[in-house]
XYZ file of N, CA and C in Angstrom:
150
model
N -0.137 3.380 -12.046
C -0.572 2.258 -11.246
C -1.297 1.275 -12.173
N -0.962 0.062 -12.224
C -1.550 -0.897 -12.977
C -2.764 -0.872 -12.829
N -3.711 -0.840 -14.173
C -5.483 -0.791 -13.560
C -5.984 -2.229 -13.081
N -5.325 -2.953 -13.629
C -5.877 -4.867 -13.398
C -5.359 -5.311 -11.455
N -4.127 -4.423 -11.553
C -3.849 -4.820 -10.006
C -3.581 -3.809 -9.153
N -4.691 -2.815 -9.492
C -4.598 -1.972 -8.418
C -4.462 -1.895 -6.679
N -5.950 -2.977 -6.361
C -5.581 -3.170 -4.944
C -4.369 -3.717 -4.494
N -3.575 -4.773 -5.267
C -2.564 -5.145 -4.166
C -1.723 -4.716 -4.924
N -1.251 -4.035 -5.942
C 0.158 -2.770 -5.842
C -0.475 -2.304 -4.315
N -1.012 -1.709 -4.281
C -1.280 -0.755 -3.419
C -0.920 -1.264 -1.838
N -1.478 -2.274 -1.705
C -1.484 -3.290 -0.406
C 0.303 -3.353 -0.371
N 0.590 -3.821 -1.480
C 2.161 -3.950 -1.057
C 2.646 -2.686 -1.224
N 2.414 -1.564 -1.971
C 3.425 -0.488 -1.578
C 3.064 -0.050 0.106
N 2.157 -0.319 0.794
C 1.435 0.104 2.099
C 2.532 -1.029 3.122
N 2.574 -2.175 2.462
C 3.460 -3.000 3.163
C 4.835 -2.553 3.352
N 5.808 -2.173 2.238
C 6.784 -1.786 1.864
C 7.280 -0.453 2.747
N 5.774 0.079 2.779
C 6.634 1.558 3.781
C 6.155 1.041 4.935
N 5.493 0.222 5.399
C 5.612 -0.076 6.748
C 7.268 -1.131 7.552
N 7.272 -1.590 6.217
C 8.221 -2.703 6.530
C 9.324 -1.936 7.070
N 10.015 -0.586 6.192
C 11.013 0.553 6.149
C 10.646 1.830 6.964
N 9.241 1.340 7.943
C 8.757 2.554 8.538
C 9.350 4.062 7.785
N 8.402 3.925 6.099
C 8.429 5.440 6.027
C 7.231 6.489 5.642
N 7.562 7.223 6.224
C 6.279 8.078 6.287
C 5.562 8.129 5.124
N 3.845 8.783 4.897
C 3.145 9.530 4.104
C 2.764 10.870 4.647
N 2.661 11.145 3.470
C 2.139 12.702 3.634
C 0.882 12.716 3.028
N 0.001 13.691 3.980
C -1.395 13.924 3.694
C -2.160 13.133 2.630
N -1.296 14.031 1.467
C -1.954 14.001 -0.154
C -1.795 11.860 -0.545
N -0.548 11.951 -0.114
C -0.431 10.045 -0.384
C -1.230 9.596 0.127
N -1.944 9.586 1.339
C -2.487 9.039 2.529
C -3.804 8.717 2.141
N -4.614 9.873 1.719
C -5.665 10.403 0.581
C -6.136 9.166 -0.375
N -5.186 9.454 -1.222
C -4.929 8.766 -2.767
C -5.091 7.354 -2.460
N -3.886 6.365 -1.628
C -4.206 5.592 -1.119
C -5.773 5.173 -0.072
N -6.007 5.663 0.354
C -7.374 5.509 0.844
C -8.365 5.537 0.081
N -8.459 6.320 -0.847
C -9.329 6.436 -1.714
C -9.709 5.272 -2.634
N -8.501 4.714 -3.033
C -8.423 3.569 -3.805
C -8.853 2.197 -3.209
N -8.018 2.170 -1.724
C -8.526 0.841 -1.290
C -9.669 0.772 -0.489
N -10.202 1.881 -0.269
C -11.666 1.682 -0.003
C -12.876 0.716 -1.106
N -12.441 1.360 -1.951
C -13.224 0.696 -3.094
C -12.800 -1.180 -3.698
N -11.766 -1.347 -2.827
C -11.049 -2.883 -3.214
C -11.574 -3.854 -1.921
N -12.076 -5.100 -2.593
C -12.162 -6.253 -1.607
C -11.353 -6.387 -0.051
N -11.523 -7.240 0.434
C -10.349 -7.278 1.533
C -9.594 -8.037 0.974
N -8.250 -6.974 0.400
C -7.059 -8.065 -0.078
C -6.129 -7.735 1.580
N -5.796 -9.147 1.334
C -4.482 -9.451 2.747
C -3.350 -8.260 2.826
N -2.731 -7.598 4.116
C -1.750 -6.962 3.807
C -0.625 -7.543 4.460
N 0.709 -8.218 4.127
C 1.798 -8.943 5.017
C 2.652 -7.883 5.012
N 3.245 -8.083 6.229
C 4.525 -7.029 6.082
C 5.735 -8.060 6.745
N 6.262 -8.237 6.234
C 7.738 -8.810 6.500
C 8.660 -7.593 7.117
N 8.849 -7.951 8.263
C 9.946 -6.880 9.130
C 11.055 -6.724 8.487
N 11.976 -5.681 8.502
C 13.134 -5.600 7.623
C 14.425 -6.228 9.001
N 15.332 -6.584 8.574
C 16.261 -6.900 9.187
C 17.296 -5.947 9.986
């Protein structure tokens, strides 16, 4: 994970599986939380998939 753009990789991979409704599991769920707790409020968009 890039250290300079951690929060919004993150924001957009969170976008990305919402967009494709696909699941996490526990341990992802975690990891992710963990991280963006500690990040500003970056924006999250999700563009619906077609």
């Amino acid at each position: 994970m890039p250290s300079g753009y951690r929060c919004q990789y993150l924001t957009d991979w969170v976008a990305t599986e919402m967009r494709w409704a696909l699941s996490l599991d526990t341990d992802e769920k975690a990891a992710i939380t963990d991280v963006l707790d500690n990040c500003p409020d970056v924006p999250l968009t999700v563009t619906p998939a077609r």
